PDB file of C-alpha atoms in Angstrom:
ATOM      1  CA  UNK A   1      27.101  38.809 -46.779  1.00 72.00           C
ATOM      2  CA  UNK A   2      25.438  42.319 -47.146  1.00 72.00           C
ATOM      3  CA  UNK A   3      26.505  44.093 -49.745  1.00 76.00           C
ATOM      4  CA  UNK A   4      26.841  47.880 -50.017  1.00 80.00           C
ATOM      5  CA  UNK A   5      23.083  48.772 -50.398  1.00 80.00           C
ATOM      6  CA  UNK A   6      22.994  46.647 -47.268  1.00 75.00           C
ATOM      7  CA  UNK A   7      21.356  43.917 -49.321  1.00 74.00           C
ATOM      8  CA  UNK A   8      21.749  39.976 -48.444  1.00 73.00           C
ATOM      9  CA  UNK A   9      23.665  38.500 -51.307  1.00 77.00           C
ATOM     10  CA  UNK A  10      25.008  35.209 -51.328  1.00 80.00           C
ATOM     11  CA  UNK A  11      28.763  34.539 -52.535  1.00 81.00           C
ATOM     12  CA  UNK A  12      29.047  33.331 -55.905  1.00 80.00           C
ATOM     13  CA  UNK A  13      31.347  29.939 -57.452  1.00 79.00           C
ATOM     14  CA  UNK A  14      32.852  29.901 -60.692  1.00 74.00           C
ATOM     15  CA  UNK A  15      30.142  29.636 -62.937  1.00 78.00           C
ATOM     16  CA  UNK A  16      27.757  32.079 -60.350  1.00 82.00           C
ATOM     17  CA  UNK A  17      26.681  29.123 -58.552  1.00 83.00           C
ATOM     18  CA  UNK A  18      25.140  30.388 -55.011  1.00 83.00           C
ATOM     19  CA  UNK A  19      24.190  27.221 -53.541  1.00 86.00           C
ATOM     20  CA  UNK A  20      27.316  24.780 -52.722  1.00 88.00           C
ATOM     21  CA  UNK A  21      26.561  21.262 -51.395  1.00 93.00           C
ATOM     22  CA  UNK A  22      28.343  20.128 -48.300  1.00 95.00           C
ATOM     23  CA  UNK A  23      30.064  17.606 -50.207  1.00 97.00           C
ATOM     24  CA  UNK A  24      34.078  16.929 -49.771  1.00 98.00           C
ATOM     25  CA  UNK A  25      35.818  14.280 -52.294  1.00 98.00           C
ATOM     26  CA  UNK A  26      39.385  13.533 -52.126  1.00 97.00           C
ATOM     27  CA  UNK A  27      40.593  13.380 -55.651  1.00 95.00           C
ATOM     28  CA  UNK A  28      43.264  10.600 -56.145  1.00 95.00           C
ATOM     29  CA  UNK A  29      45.756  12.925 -57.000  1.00 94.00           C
ATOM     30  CA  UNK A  30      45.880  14.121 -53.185  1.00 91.00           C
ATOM     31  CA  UNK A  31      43.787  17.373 -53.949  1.00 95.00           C
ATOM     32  CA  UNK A  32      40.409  18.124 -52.265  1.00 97.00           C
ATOM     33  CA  UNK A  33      37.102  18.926 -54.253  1.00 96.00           C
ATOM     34  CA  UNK A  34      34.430  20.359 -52.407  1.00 96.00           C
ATOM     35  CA  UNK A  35      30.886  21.578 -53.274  1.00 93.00           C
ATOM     36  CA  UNK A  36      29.660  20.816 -57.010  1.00 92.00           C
ATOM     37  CA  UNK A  37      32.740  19.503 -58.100  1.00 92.00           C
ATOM     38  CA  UNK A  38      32.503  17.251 -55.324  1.00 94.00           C
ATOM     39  CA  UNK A  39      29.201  16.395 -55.765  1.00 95.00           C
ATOM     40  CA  UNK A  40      29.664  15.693 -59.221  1.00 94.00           C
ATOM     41  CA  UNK A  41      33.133  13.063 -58.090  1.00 95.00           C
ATOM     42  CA  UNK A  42      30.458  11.131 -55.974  1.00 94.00           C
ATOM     43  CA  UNK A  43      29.472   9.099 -58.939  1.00 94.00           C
ATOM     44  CA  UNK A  44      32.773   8.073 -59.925  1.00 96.00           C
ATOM     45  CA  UNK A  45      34.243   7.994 -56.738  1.00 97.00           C
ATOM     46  CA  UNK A  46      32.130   7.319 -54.164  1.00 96.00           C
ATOM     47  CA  UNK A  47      34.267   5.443 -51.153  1.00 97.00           C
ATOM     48  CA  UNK A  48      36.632   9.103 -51.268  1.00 97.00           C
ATOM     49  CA  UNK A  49      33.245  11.202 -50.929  1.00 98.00           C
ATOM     50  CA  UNK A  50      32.077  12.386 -48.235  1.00 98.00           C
ATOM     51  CA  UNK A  51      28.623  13.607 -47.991  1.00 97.00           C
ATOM     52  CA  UNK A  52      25.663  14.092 -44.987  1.00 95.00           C
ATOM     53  CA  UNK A  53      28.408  15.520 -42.382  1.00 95.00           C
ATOM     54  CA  UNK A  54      26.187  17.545 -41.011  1.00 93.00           C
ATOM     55  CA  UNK A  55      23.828  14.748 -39.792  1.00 93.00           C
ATOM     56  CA  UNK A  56      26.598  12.855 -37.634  1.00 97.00           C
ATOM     57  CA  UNK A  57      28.206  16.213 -36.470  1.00 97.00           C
ATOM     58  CA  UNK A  58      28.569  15.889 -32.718  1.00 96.00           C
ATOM     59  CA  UNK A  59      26.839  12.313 -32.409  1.00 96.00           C
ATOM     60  CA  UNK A  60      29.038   9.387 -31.028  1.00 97.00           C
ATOM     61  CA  UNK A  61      29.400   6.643 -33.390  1.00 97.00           C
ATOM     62  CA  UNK A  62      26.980   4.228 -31.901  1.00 97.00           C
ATOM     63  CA  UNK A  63      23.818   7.086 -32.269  1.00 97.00           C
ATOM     64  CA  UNK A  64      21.616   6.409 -34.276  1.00 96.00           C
ATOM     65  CA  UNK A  65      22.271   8.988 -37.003  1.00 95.00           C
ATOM     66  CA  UNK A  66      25.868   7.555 -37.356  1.00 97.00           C
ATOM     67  CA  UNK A  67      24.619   4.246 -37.708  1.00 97.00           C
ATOM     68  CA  UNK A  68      21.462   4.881 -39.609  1.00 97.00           C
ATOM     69  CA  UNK A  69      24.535   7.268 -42.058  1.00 97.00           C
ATOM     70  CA  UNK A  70      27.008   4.420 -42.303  1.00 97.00           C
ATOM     71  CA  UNK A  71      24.461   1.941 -43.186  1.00 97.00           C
ATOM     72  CA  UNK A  72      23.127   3.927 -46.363  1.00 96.00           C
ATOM     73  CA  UNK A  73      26.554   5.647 -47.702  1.00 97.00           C
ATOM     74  CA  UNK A  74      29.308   3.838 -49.706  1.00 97.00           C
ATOM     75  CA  UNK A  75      32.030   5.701 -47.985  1.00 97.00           C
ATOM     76  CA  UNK A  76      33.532   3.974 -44.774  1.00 97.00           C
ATOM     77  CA  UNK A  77      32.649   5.195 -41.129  1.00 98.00           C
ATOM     78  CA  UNK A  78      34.288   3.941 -38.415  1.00 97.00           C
ATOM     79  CA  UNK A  79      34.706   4.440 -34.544  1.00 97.00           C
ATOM     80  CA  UNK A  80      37.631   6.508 -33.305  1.00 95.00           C
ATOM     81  CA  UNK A  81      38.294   7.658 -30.078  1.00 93.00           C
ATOM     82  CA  UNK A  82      36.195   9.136 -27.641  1.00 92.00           C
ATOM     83  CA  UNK A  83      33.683   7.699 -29.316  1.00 95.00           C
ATOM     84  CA  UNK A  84      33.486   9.749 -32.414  1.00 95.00           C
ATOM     85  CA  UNK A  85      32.454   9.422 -35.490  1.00 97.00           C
ATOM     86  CA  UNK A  86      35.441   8.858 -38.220  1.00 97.00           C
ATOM     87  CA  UNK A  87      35.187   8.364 -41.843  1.00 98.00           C
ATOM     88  CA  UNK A  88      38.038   6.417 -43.866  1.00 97.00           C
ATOM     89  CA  UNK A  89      39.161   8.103 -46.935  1.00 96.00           C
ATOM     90  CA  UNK A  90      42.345   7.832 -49.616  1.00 95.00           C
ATOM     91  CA  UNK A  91      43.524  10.246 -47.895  1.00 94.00           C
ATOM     92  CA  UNK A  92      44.037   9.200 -44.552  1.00 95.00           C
ATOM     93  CA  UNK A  93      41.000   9.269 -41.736  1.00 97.00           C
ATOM     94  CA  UNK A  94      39.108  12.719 -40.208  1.00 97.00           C
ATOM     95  CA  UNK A  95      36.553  13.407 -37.579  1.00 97.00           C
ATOM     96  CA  UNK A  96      33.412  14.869 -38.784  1.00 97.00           C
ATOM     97  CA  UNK A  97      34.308  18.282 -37.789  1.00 97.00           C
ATOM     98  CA  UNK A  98      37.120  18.301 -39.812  1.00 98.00           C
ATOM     99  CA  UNK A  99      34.949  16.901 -43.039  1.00 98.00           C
ATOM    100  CA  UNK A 100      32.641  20.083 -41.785  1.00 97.00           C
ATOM    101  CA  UNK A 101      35.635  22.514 -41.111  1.00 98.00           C
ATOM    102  CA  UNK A 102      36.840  21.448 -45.173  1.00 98.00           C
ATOM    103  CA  UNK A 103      33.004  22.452 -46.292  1.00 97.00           C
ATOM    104  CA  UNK A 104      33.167  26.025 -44.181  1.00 96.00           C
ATOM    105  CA  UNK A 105      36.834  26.440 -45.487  1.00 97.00           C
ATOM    106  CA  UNK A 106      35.538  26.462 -48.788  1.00 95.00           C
ATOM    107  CA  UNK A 107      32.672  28.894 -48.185  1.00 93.00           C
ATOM    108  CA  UNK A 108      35.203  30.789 -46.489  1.00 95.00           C
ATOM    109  CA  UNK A 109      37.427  31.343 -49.823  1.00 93.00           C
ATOM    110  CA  UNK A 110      33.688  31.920 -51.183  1.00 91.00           C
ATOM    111  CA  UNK A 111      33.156  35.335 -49.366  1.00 90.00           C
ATOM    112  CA  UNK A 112      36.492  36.122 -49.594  1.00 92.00           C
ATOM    113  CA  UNK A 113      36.664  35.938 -53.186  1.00 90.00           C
ATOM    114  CA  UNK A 114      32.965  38.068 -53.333  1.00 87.00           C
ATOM    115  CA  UNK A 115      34.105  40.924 -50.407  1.00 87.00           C
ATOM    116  CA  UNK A 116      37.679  41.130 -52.194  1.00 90.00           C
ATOM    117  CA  UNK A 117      38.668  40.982 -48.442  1.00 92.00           C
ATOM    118  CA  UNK A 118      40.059  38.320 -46.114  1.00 95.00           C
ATOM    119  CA  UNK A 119      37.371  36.813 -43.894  1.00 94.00           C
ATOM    120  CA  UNK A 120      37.837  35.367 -40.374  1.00 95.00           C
ATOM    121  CA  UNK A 121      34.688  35.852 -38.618  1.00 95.00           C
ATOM    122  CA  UNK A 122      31.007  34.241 -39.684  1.00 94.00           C
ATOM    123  CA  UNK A 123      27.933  33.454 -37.984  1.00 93.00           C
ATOM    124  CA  UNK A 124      27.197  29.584 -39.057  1.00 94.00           C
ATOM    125  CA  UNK A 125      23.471  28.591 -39.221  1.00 93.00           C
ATOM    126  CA  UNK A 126      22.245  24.937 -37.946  1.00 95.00           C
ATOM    127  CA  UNK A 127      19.412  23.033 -38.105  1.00 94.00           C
ATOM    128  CA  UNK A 128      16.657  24.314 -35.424  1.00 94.00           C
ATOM    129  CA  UNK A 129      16.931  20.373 -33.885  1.00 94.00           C
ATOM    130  CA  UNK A 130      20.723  20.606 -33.292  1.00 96.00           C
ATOM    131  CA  UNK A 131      21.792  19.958 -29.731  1.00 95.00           C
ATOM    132  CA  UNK A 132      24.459  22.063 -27.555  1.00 96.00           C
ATOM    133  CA  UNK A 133      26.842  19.579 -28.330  1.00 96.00           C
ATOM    134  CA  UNK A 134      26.025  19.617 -32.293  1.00 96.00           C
ATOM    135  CA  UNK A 135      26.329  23.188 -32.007  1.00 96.00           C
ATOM    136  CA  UNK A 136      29.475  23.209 -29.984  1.00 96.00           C
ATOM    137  CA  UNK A 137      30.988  20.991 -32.744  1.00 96.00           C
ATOM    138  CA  UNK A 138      30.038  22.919 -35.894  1.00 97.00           C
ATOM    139  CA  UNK A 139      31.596  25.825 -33.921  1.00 97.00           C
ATOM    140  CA  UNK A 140      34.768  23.799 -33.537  1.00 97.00           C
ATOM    141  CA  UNK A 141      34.349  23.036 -37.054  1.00 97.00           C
ATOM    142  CA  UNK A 142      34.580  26.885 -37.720  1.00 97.00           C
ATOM    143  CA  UNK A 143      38.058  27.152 -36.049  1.00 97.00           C
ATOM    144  CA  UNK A 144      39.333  24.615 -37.807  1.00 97.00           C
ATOM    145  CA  UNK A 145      38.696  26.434 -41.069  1.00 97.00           C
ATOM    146  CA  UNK A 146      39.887  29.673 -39.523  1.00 97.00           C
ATOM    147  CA  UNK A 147      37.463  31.424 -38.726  1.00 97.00           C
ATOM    148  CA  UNK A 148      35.933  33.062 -35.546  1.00 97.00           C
ATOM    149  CA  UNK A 149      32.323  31.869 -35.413  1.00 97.00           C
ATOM    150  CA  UNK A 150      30.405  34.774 -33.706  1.00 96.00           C
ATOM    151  CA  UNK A 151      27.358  33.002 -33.565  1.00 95.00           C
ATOM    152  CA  UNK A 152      25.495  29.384 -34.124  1.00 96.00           C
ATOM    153  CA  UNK A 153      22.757  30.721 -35.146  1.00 95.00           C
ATOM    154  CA  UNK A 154      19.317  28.492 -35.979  1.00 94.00           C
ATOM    155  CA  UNK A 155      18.532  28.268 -39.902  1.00 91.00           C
ATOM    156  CA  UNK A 156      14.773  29.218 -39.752  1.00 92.00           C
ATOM    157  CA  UNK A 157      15.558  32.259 -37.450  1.00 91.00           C
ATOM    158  CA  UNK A 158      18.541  33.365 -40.002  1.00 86.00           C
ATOM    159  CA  UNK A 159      16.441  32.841 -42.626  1.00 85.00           C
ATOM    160  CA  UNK A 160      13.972  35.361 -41.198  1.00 87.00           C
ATOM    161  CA  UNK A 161      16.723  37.810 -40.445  1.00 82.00           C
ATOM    162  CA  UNK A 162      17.637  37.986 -44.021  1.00 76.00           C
ATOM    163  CA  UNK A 163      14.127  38.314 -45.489  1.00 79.00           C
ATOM    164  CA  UNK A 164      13.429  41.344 -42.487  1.00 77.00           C
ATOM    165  CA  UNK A 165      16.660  43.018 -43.877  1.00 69.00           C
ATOM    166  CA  UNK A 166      15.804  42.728 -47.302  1.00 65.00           C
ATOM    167  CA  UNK A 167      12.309  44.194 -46.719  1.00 68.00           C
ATOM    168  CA  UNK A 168      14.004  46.647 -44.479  1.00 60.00           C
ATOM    169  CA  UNK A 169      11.644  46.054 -41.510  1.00 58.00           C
ATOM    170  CA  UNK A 170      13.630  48.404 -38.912  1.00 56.00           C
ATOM    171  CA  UNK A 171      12.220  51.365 -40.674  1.00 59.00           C
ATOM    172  CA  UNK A 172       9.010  50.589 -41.207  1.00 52.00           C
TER     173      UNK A 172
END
């Protein structure tokens, strides 16, 4: 977010972590723990962990990202319909976008908790590689978590965005 010197900031965790992993556990008492705290679950609960979302986002099951995924994770993938991607949890069993949509909720409570206002719109970076489909997913993946995604926008060009705002490059 840009604070009010117009400066990129990134919004804080407890502790003033900036950087959250996209890492969703479901704790055995029915909560959710995403980010470090999930991270941190994956070595004592690894089947009800869910990490590297963002790789199968938007593939079919039988891609080889899914397969090359399920093959190296302890958590269980499995084929659902349309062809999609679904990992098995305590929990019950979600789609990818809704692992993703879990991960952008929590960044959404993030910047909501940092702007000390409710937020409901965000432009969501990718990977430069993604495909249209990939991209139409992780925007689905947005609305799930309840918030208007303005933009998909690539991660090296956001990247560059933020580093010409912070050296004020419009006014140069």
């Amino acid at each position: 977010y840009l604070d009010e010197l117009d400066q990129v900031r990134l919004a804080p965790a407890a502790g003033g972590v900036t950087v959250q992993p996209s890492v969703v556990s479901f704790h055995p008492n029915g909560g959710v723990v995403v980010g470090v705290a999930g991270k941190q679950r994956k070595v004592i609960d690894p089947k009800n962990t869910i990490y590297s979302a963002k790789r199968m986002i938007g593939q079919a099951f039988s891609s080889f990202a899914v397969q090359e995924t399920a093959r190296r994770v302890p958590f269980e993938i499995k084929q659902g319909s349309n062809e999609q991607a679904i990992v098995v949890t305590r929990t019950g069993e979600f789609a990818i976008p809704e692992i993703s949509a879990i991960v952008l909720d929590h960044a959404k409570k993030l910047a909501t908790a940092a702007l000390r206002e409710e937020v409901s719109r965000a432009v969501v970076t990718v990977p430069a590689s993604f495909t249209d489909v990939q991209r139409s997913s992780t925007a689905t993946a947005g609305a799930l978590a309840g918030l208007t995604v303005v933009r998909v926008l690539n991660e090296p060009t956001a990247a560059a965005i933020a580093y010409g705002n912070s050296k004020r490059l419009d006014e140069v």
